[in-house]
GROMACS .gro file of C-alpha atoms in nm:
model
  415
    1MET     CA    1  -0.916   0.209   2.799
    2GLU     CA    2  -1.069   0.559   2.786
    3PHE     CA    3  -1.319   0.645   2.512
    4VAL     CA    4  -1.404   1.006   2.424
    5THR     CA    5  -1.699   1.070   2.192
    6GLU     CA    6  -1.618   1.283   1.889
    7THR     CA    7  -1.799   1.380   1.568
    8LEU     CA    8  -1.662   1.093   1.362
    9GLY     CA    9  -1.671   0.824   1.624
   10LYS     CA   10  -1.472   0.751   1.937
   11ARG     CA   11  -1.126   0.867   2.016
   12ILE     CA   12  -0.905   0.594   2.156
   13HIS     CA   13  -0.594   0.644   2.365
   14ASP     CA   14  -0.372   0.384   2.201
   15PRO     CA   15  -0.061   0.273   2.391
   16TYR     CA   16   0.078   0.114   2.074
   17VAL     CA   17   0.080   0.437   1.868
   18GLU     CA   18   0.266   0.738   1.998
   19GLU     CA   19   0.119   1.085   1.938
   20THR     CA   20  -0.147   0.951   1.705
   21ARG     CA   21  -0.510   1.047   1.735
   22CYS     CA   22  -0.726   0.738   1.692
   23LEU     CA   23  -1.094   0.738   1.591
   24MET     CA   24  -1.327   0.441   1.612
   25ILE     CA   25  -1.564   0.453   1.313
   26PRO     CA   26  -1.906   0.285   1.359
   27GLY     CA   27  -1.942   0.216   0.985
   28PRO     CA   28  -1.708   0.137   0.694
   29ILE     CA   29  -1.399   0.339   0.610
   30ILE     CA   30  -1.392   0.429   0.240
   31VAL     CA   31  -1.057   0.531   0.092
   32GLY     CA   32  -1.114   0.762  -0.203
   33SER     CA   33  -1.385   1.018  -0.285
   34GLY     CA   34  -1.405   0.963  -0.659
   35PRO     CA   35  -1.723   0.832  -0.822
   36SER     CA   36  -1.663   0.483  -0.678
   37GLY     CA   37  -1.625   0.602  -0.320
   38LEU     CA   38  -1.923   0.836  -0.344
   39ALA     CA   39  -2.141   0.563  -0.496
   40THR     CA   40  -2.054   0.321  -0.216
   41ALA     CA   41  -2.118   0.580   0.055
   42ALA     CA   42  -2.456   0.670  -0.099
   43CYS     CA   43  -2.563   0.306  -0.121
   44LEU     CA   44  -2.464   0.256   0.242
   45LYS     CA   45  -2.649   0.569   0.352
   46SER     CA   46  -2.965   0.452   0.176
   47ARG     CA   47  -2.952   0.156   0.416
   48ASP     CA   48  -2.889   0.382   0.718
   49ILE     CA   49  -2.525   0.275   0.743
   50PRO     CA   50  -2.283   0.561   0.817
   51SER     CA   51  -1.939   0.567   0.660
   52LEU     CA   52  -1.624   0.774   0.664
   53ILE     CA   53  -1.466   0.878   0.333
   54LEU     CA   54  -1.095   0.958   0.340
   55GLU     CA   55  -0.957   1.166   0.052
   56ARG     CA   56  -0.596   1.273  -0.002
   57SER     CA   57  -0.691   1.572  -0.218
   58THR     CA   58  -0.890   1.887  -0.136
   59CYS     CA   59  -1.205   1.795  -0.326
   60ILE     CA   60  -1.416   1.506  -0.447
   61ALA     CA   61  -1.329   1.345  -0.782
   62SER     CA   62  -0.986   1.511  -0.786
   63LEU     CA   63  -0.882   1.320  -1.099
   64TRP     CA   64  -1.177   1.465  -1.290
   65GLN     CA   65  -1.135   1.813  -1.147
   66HIS     CA   66  -0.758   1.854  -1.164
   67LYS     CA   67  -0.609   1.595  -1.401
   68THR     CA   68  -0.829   1.593  -1.711
   69TYR     CA   69  -0.822   1.808  -2.023
   70ASP     CA   70  -1.082   2.075  -2.089
   71ARG     CA   71  -1.253   1.918  -2.392
   72LEU     CA   72  -1.316   1.584  -2.220
   73ARG     CA   73  -1.663   1.435  -2.238
   74LEU     CA   74  -1.795   1.104  -2.117
   75HIS     CA   75  -1.722   0.855  -2.393
   76LEU     CA   76  -2.037   0.654  -2.315
   77PRO     CA   77  -2.399   0.773  -2.304
   78LYS     CA   78  -2.494   0.918  -1.967
   79HIS     CA   79  -2.734   0.639  -1.869
   80PHE     CA   80  -2.438   0.399  -1.864
   81CYS     CA   81  -2.242   0.634  -1.637
   82GLU     CA   82  -2.488   0.743  -1.371
   83LEU     CA   83  -2.423   0.650  -1.010
   84PRO     CA   84  -2.674   0.449  -0.806
   85LEU     CA   85  -2.993   0.615  -0.680
   86MET     CA   86  -2.959   0.939  -0.878
   87PRO     CA   87  -2.977   0.982  -1.258
   88PHE     CA   88  -2.819   1.262  -1.457
   89PRO     CA   89  -3.035   1.571  -1.511
   90SER     CA   90  -3.257   1.531  -1.815
   91SER     CA   91  -3.118   1.858  -1.949
   92TYR     CA   92  -2.770   1.707  -1.986
   93PRO     CA   93  -2.665   1.596  -2.335
   94THR     CA   94  -2.612   1.230  -2.422
   95TYR     CA   95  -2.238   1.270  -2.363
   96PRO     CA   96  -2.194   1.514  -2.070
   97THR     CA   97  -1.892   1.740  -2.058
   98LYS     CA   98  -1.627   1.715  -1.790
   99GLN     CA   99  -1.773   2.022  -1.620
  100GLN     CA  100  -2.124   1.875  -1.623
  101PHE     CA  101  -2.002   1.545  -1.481
  102VAL     CA  102  -1.822   1.722  -1.196
  103GLN     CA  103  -2.140   1.922  -1.124
  104TYR     CA  104  -2.334   1.596  -1.117
  105LEU     CA  105  -2.090   1.445  -0.866
  106GLU     CA  106  -2.106   1.755  -0.645
  107SER     CA  107  -2.485   1.743  -0.653
  108TYR     CA  108  -2.469   1.372  -0.575
  109ALA     CA  109  -2.252   1.431  -0.268
  110GLU     CA  110  -2.479   1.713  -0.153
  111HIS     CA  111  -2.798   1.510  -0.207
  112PHE     CA  112  -2.672   1.222   0.009
  113ASP     CA  113  -2.494   1.456   0.252
  114LEU     CA  114  -2.158   1.293   0.188
  115LYS     CA  115  -1.877   1.482   0.358
  116PRO     CA  116  -1.534   1.331   0.297
  117VAL     CA  117  -1.242   1.414   0.523
  118PHE     CA  118  -1.002   1.588   0.285
  119ASN     CA  119  -0.622   1.616   0.295
  120GLN     CA  120  -0.594   1.269   0.442
  121THR     CA  121  -0.326   1.062   0.268
  122VAL     CA  122  -0.347   0.696   0.366
  123GLU     CA  123   0.002   0.582   0.457
  124GLU     CA  124  -0.094   0.232   0.565
  125ALA     CA  125  -0.401   0.016   0.614
  126LYS     CA  126  -0.386  -0.325   0.776
  127PHE     CA  127  -0.609  -0.572   0.953
  128ASP     CA  128  -0.547  -0.612   1.326
  129ARG     CA  129  -0.629  -0.972   1.407
  130ARG     CA  130  -0.603  -0.906   1.781
  131CYS     CA  131  -0.927  -0.711   1.777
  132GLY     CA  132  -1.070  -0.804   1.435
  133LEU     CA  133  -1.063  -0.448   1.304
  134TRP     CA  134  -0.902  -0.248   1.026
  135ARG     CA  135  -0.651   0.020   1.118
  136VAL     CA  136  -0.603   0.299   0.863
  137ARG     CA  137  -0.318   0.542   0.932
  138THR     CA  138  -0.321   0.879   0.756
  139THR     CA  139  -0.122   1.200   0.748
  140GLY     CA  140  -0.242   1.544   0.654
  141GLY     CA  141  -0.491   1.804   0.768
  142LYS     CA  142  -0.422   2.159   0.878
  143LYS     CA  143  -0.151   2.053   1.122
  144ASP     CA  144  -0.019   1.767   0.907
  145GLU     CA  145  -0.096   1.534   1.195
  146THR     CA  146  -0.104   1.157   1.198
  147MET     CA  147  -0.444   0.996   1.245
  148GLU     CA  148  -0.556   0.638   1.286
  149TYR     CA  149  -0.908   0.534   1.191
  150VAL     CA  150  -1.041   0.200   1.309
  151SER     CA  151  -1.338   0.007   1.168
  152ARG     CA  152  -1.476  -0.338   1.108
  153TRP     CA  153  -1.494  -0.267   0.732
  154LEU     CA  154  -1.254  -0.115   0.478
  155VAL     CA  155  -1.359  -0.019   0.124
  156VAL     CA  156  -1.078   0.044  -0.124
  157ALA     CA  157  -1.210   0.304  -0.368
  158THR     CA  158  -0.887   0.457  -0.497
  159GLY     CA  159  -0.957   0.305  -0.836
  160GLU     CA  160  -0.766   0.214  -1.147
  161ASN     CA  161  -0.625   0.563  -1.208
  162ALA     CA  162  -0.459   0.663  -0.881
  163GLU     CA  163  -0.109   0.737  -1.014
  164GLU     CA  164   0.033   0.843  -1.349
  165VAL     CA  165   0.234   0.591  -1.549
  166MET     CA  166   0.565   0.751  -1.645
  167PRO     CA  167   0.744   0.529  -1.900
  168GLU     CA  168   1.120   0.491  -1.922
  169ILE     CA  169   1.227   0.633  -2.256
  170ASP     CA  170   1.588   0.640  -2.365
  171GLY     CA  171   1.722   0.993  -2.391
  172ILE     CA  172   1.437   1.177  -2.216
  173PRO     CA  173   1.677   1.394  -2.008
  174ASP     CA  174   1.839   1.518  -2.331
  175PHE     CA  175   1.519   1.642  -2.496
  176GLY     CA  176   1.533   2.001  -2.373
  177GLY     CA  177   1.170   2.091  -2.433
  178PRO     CA  178   0.854   2.050  -2.224
  179ILE     CA  179   0.757   1.693  -2.131
  180LEU     CA  180   0.423   1.645  -1.959
  181HIS     CA  181   0.177   1.371  -1.877
  182THR     CA  182  -0.182   1.411  -1.996
  183SER     CA  183  -0.275   1.463  -1.630
  184SER     CA  184  -0.114   1.808  -1.666
  185TYR     CA  185  -0.255   1.882  -2.013
  186LYS     CA  186  -0.553   2.119  -2.029
  187SER     CA  187  -0.576   2.235  -2.389
  188GLY     CA  188  -0.367   2.282  -2.702
  189GLU     CA  189  -0.381   2.661  -2.682
  190ILE     CA  190  -0.022   2.699  -2.560
  191PHE     CA  191   0.103   2.462  -2.833
  192SER     CA  192  -0.028   2.653  -3.135
  193GLU     CA  193   0.200   2.612  -3.439
  194LYS     CA  194   0.424   2.375  -3.239
  195LYS     CA  195   0.522   2.019  -3.332
  196ILE     CA  196   0.404   1.791  -3.054
  197LEU     CA  197   0.480   1.422  -3.006
  198VAL     CA  198   0.200   1.236  -2.827
  199VAL     CA  199   0.315   0.903  -2.683
  200GLY     CA  200   0.023   0.661  -2.643
  201CYS     CA  201  -0.275   0.581  -2.864
  202GLY     CA  202  -0.554   0.514  -2.614
  203ASN     CA  203  -0.863   0.730  -2.583
  204SER     CA  204  -0.665   1.010  -2.414
  205GLY     CA  205  -0.383   1.011  -2.668
  206MET     CA  206  -0.623   1.016  -2.960
  207GLU     CA  207  -0.834   1.293  -2.812
  208VAL     CA  208  -0.535   1.507  -2.714
  209CYS     CA  209  -0.414   1.487  -3.076
  210LEU     CA  210  -0.754   1.605  -3.195
  211ASP     CA  211  -0.751   1.890  -2.944
  212LEU     CA  212  -0.404   1.995  -3.056
  213CYS     CA  213  -0.527   2.007  -3.416
  214ASN     CA  214  -0.814   2.233  -3.311
  215PHE     CA  215  -0.556   2.480  -3.176
  216ASN     CA  216  -0.345   2.468  -3.495
  217ALA     CA  217  -0.068   2.258  -3.343
  218LEU     CA  218   0.112   1.988  -3.542
  219PRO     CA  219   0.071   1.659  -3.351
  220SER     CA  220   0.231   1.323  -3.417
  221LEU     CA  221   0.103   1.006  -3.252
  222VAL     CA  222   0.321   0.716  -3.132
  223VAL     CA  223   0.140   0.384  -3.182
  224ARG     CA  224   0.345   0.122  -3.003
  225ASP     CA  225   0.098  -0.168  -3.000
  226SER     CA  226  -0.195  -0.289  -3.204
  227VAL     CA  227  -0.520  -0.111  -3.121
  228HIS     CA  228  -0.891  -0.143  -3.189
  229VAL     CA  229  -1.058   0.180  -3.296
  230LEU     CA  230  -1.439   0.171  -3.305
  231PRO     CA  231  -1.686   0.444  -3.399
  232GLN     CA  232  -1.847   0.606  -3.096
  233GLU     CA  233  -2.185   0.543  -3.256
  234MET     CA  234  -2.324   0.315  -3.523
  235LEU     CA  235  -2.642   0.419  -3.702
  236GLY     CA  236  -2.706   0.679  -3.434
  237ILE     CA  237  -2.676   0.430  -3.146
  238SER     CA  238  -2.379   0.412  -2.911
  239THR     CA  239  -2.140   0.130  -2.995
  240PHE     CA  240  -2.125   0.038  -2.627
  241GLY     CA  241  -2.503   0.016  -2.610
  242ILE     CA  242  -2.517  -0.208  -2.917
  243SER     CA  243  -2.245  -0.431  -2.769
  244THR     CA  244  -2.418  -0.478  -2.434
  245SER     CA  245  -2.747  -0.560  -2.604
  246LEU     CA  246  -2.596  -0.814  -2.843
  247LEU     CA  247  -2.398  -0.983  -2.565
  248LYS     CA  248  -2.726  -1.083  -2.402
  249TRP     CA  249  -2.800  -1.306  -2.702
  250PHE     CA  250  -2.474  -1.393  -2.878
  251PRO     CA  251  -2.122  -1.514  -2.784
  252VAL     CA  252  -1.855  -1.247  -2.755
  253GLN     CA  253  -1.676  -1.368  -3.070
  254VAL     CA  254  -1.993  -1.323  -3.276
  255VAL     CA  255  -2.047  -0.973  -3.139
  256ASP     CA  256  -1.683  -0.887  -3.211
  257ARG     CA  257  -1.718  -0.993  -3.574
  258PHE     CA  258  -2.022  -0.771  -3.609
  259LEU     CA  259  -1.845  -0.474  -3.449
  260LEU     CA  260  -1.540  -0.512  -3.672
  261ARG     CA  261  -1.746  -0.534  -3.990
  262MET     CA  262  -1.949  -0.228  -3.895
  263SER     CA  263  -1.633  -0.041  -3.795
  264ARG     CA  264  -1.477  -0.112  -4.132
  265LEU     CA  265  -1.787   0.025  -4.303
  266VAL     CA  266  -1.790   0.339  -4.090
  267LEU     CA  267  -1.418   0.404  -4.040
  268GLY     CA  268  -1.252   0.217  -4.324
  269ASP     CA  269  -0.934   0.011  -4.295
  270THR     CA  270  -0.746   0.149  -3.994
  271ASP     CA  271  -0.441  -0.068  -4.072
  272ARG     CA  272  -0.362   0.163  -4.362
  273LEU     CA  273  -0.340   0.453  -4.117
  274GLY     CA  274  -0.081   0.277  -3.902
  275LEU     CA  275  -0.341   0.159  -3.649
  276VAL     CA  276  -0.311  -0.219  -3.683
  277ARG     CA  277  -0.592  -0.419  -3.524
  278PRO     CA  278  -0.507  -0.697  -3.274
  279LYS     CA  279  -0.589  -1.061  -3.351
  280LEU     CA  280  -0.839  -1.078  -3.064
  281GLY     CA  281  -1.165  -0.893  -3.117
  282PRO     CA  282  -1.228  -0.570  -2.921
  283LEU     CA  283  -1.459  -0.720  -2.657
  284GLU     CA  284  -1.268  -1.047  -2.616
  285ARG     CA  285  -0.944  -0.849  -2.578
  286LYS     CA  286  -1.109  -0.626  -2.318
  287ILE     CA  287  -1.222  -0.931  -2.120
  288LYS     CA  288  -0.896  -1.125  -2.143
  289CYS     CA  289  -0.638  -0.846  -2.139
  290GLY     CA  290  -0.819  -0.547  -1.995
  291LYS     CA  291  -0.737  -0.340  -2.306
  292THR     CA  292  -1.011  -0.090  -2.381
  293PRO     CA  293  -1.090  -0.017  -2.747
  294VAL     CA  294  -1.063   0.344  -2.860
  295LEU     CA  295  -1.390   0.519  -2.944
  296ASP     CA  296  -1.323   0.760  -3.229
  297VAL     CA  297  -1.451   1.115  -3.179
  298GLY     CA  298  -1.294   1.261  -3.494
  299THR     CA  299  -0.924   1.179  -3.469
  300LEU     CA  300  -0.919   0.932  -3.759
  301ALA     CA  301  -1.037   1.202  -3.998
  302LYS     CA  302  -0.741   1.417  -3.896
  303ILE     CA  303  -0.502   1.125  -3.948
  304ARG     CA  304  -0.644   1.065  -4.296
  305SER     CA  305  -0.611   1.433  -4.387
  306GLY     CA  306  -0.248   1.438  -4.274
  307HIS     CA  307  -0.303   1.677  -3.985
  308ILE     CA  308  -0.187   1.402  -3.747
  309LYS     CA  309   0.117   1.190  -3.830
  310VAL     CA  310   0.141   0.833  -3.704
  311TYR     CA  311   0.473   0.682  -3.596
  312PRO     CA  312   0.561   0.336  -3.465
  313GLU     CA  313   0.729   0.267  -3.132
  314LEU     CA  314   0.967   0.530  -3.001
  315LYS     CA  315   1.331   0.419  -2.999
  316ARG     CA  316   1.495   0.714  -2.829
  317VAL     CA  317   1.464   1.086  -2.766
  318MET     CA  318   1.733   1.337  -2.858
  319HIS     CA  319   1.767   1.715  -2.835
  320TYR     CA  320   1.428   1.841  -2.957
  321SER     CA  321   1.392   1.532  -3.174
  322ALA     CA  322   1.298   1.164  -3.162
  323GLU     CA  323   1.397   0.848  -3.344
  324PHE     CA  324   1.151   0.566  -3.409
  325VAL     CA  325   1.202   0.192  -3.452
  326ASP     CA  326   1.153   0.218  -3.828
  327GLY     CA  327   1.453   0.452  -3.853
  328ARG     CA  328   1.264   0.775  -3.907
  329VAL     CA  329   1.373   1.086  -3.717
  330ASP     CA  330   1.167   1.401  -3.666
  331ASN     CA  331   1.192   1.725  -3.470
  332PHE     CA  332   0.949   1.818  -3.192
  333ASP     CA  333   0.890   2.113  -2.962
  334ALA     CA  334   0.722   1.919  -2.680
  335ILE     CA  335   0.628   1.565  -2.572
  336ILE     CA  336   0.297   1.466  -2.416
  337LEU     CA  337   0.282   1.129  -2.242
  338ALA     CA  338  -0.062   0.972  -2.288
  339THR     CA  339   0.060   0.664  -2.106
  340GLY     CA  340  -0.228   0.622  -1.865
  341TYR     CA  341  -0.255   0.553  -1.496
  342LYS     CA  342  -0.215   0.269  -1.248
  343SER     CA  343  -0.351   0.153  -0.914
  344ASN     CA  344  -0.154   0.248  -0.604
  345VAL     CA  345  -0.314  -0.002  -0.364
  346PRO     CA  346   0.004  -0.211  -0.300
  347MET     CA  347   0.175   0.105  -0.173
  348TRP     CA  348  -0.051   0.137   0.132
  349LEU     CA  349  -0.268  -0.176   0.182
  350LYS     CA  350  -0.057  -0.425   0.374
  351GLY     CA  351  -0.082  -0.789   0.475
  352VAL     CA  352  -0.362  -0.899   0.242
  353ASN     CA  353  -0.367  -1.107  -0.075
  354MET     CA  354  -0.684  -0.969  -0.232
  355PHE     CA  355  -0.488  -0.735  -0.461
  356SER     CA  356  -0.207  -0.815  -0.701
  357GLU     CA  357   0.130  -0.666  -0.611
  358LYS     CA  358   0.202  -0.635  -0.983
  359ASP     CA  359  -0.086  -0.419  -1.102
  360GLY     CA  360  -0.281  -0.332  -0.788
  361PHE     CA  361  -0.604  -0.492  -0.910
  362PRO     CA  362  -0.804  -0.761  -0.730
  363HIS     CA  363  -0.685  -1.109  -0.822
  364LYS     CA  364  -1.040  -1.213  -0.899
  365PRO     CA  365  -1.179  -1.049  -1.213
  366PHE     CA  366  -1.523  -0.892  -1.245
  367PRO     CA  367  -1.782  -0.980  -1.122
  368ASN     CA  368  -1.605  -1.147  -0.828
  369GLY     CA  369  -1.337  -0.896  -0.733
  370TRP     CA  370  -1.544  -0.674  -0.506
  371LYS     CA  371  -1.518  -0.875  -0.183
  372GLY     CA  372  -1.214  -0.992   0.013
  373GLU     CA  373  -1.170  -1.133   0.360
  374SER     CA  374  -1.225  -0.981   0.706
  375GLY     CA  375  -1.448  -0.698   0.588
  376LEU     CA  376  -1.229  -0.582   0.298
  377TYR     CA  377  -1.395  -0.459  -0.023
  378ALA     CA  378  -1.290  -0.311  -0.357
  379VAL     CA  379  -1.491  -0.077  -0.579
  380GLY     CA  380  -1.386   0.078  -0.909
  381PHE     CA  381  -1.149  -0.198  -1.024
  382THR     CA  382  -1.377  -0.376  -1.273
  383LYS     CA  383  -1.221  -0.226  -1.589
  384LEU     CA  384  -1.580  -0.140  -1.683
  385GLY     CA  385  -1.567   0.225  -1.581
  386LEU     CA  386  -1.852   0.393  -1.397
  387LEU     CA  387  -2.097   0.116  -1.480
  388GLY     CA  388  -1.881  -0.144  -1.306
  389ALA     CA  389  -1.829   0.083  -1.004
  390ALA     CA  390  -2.205   0.127  -0.964
  391ILE     CA  391  -2.260  -0.249  -0.972
  392ASP     CA  392  -1.996  -0.316  -0.707
  393ALA     CA  393  -2.112  -0.029  -0.484
  394LYS     CA  394  -2.457  -0.185  -0.456
  395LYS     CA  395  -2.314  -0.528  -0.374
  396ILE     CA  396  -2.089  -0.388  -0.104
  397ALA     CA  397  -2.371  -0.199   0.068
  398GLU     CA  398  -2.595  -0.506   0.062
  399ASP     CA  399  -2.322  -0.726   0.207
  400ILE     CA  400  -2.232  -0.485   0.487
  401GLU     CA  401  -2.598  -0.446   0.580
  402VAL     CA  402  -2.628  -0.822   0.627
  403GLN     CA  403  -2.312  -0.830   0.839
  404ARG     CA  404  -2.423  -0.538   1.050
  405HIS     CA  405  -2.743  -0.717   1.149
  406PHE     CA  406  -2.574  -1.043   1.241
  407LEU     CA  407  -2.239  -0.912   1.363
  408PRO     CA  408  -2.289  -0.595   1.569
  409LEU     CA  409  -1.979  -0.383   1.611
  410ALA     CA  410  -1.785  -0.509   1.912
  411ARG     CA  411  -1.591  -0.291   2.149
  412PRO     CA  412  -1.221  -0.344   2.072
  413GLN     CA  413  -1.023  -0.506   2.349
  414HIS     CA  414  -0.664  -0.448   2.242
  415CYS     CA  415  -0.675  -0.137   2.020
   0.00000   0.00000   0.00000
């Protein structure tokens, strides 16, 4: 077998793959250059372990840069969202803006000299048991060529929000007006004086409704399921910070009771607004079902004042109108789908049982879902946001460092 040294590793002439350039990577391959992928690469670099980051887009953190609305801020205080080894600038506010967070990530990548290979869409990744290595096949680049990257380690960092969830709604083709996912929504400026139906009552749906109000639009919110809405802060302290502190001393059910009582004092009875609370408390529901409570940033006040209407589950869509399960019908100029995102791991990671085919998450929940078999890792699937990604990134780097010392990279025999 002939090896030719290149910048990223070694090029391999592979008789099994026709017209495919093949690079042997001395360190881990990381799929995804969002915060999770960057954090893992930085932790590895701090231990003198090189890595290769593959990114399908043209920039780091493409979700944050291209698929988020303009008014977005971090919903948690910045010290809960910083990546390993580099805090946010002290000049940043408690809740950094989207633009500030992107600047932080770009500075992070520059500080650790992280240089992802962009325009590389992973078509397939699988473990080759003949040589004990991972093969990652991609397409893209200037010539739209096929590449194969080979490594002992593979880190899945595509995260929980890789693809938009587009629900099936009866009558959607008959609507006639604009229908867009929140990934395409930037601001309410173009919807001024228009009646907008927002489908989905998570953090994005709530905040998009508020943004629409600020641009004099007339939003209505579809609340299909029960939902916990908590104040972003209680007594000047972040609700998340209070929760994490109390959980060190009290059972989750006790903390939930405290949060619900405080929320009722601060926000009032949300059931009366059409936002019925689930039977499980907010933290217990997050742990058991992965459902994140909504942190109110001003939307409830607009619902109380009548600027935002609340409707139950959508039954069907008609020509510039919609019917709901309670029989009400209303007219709308546009529909915004705040229906979230999903993992896309099952689409390209083959032959492993670490991830669920149903939802694309590791079968093992946090804190045990970060490590699979044969050098496979997952980062950014904890359902704990940036904090969970930072925790897993550190574990992965530590584990690979141990393996590197005891299992030096072998020259492949059949690749």
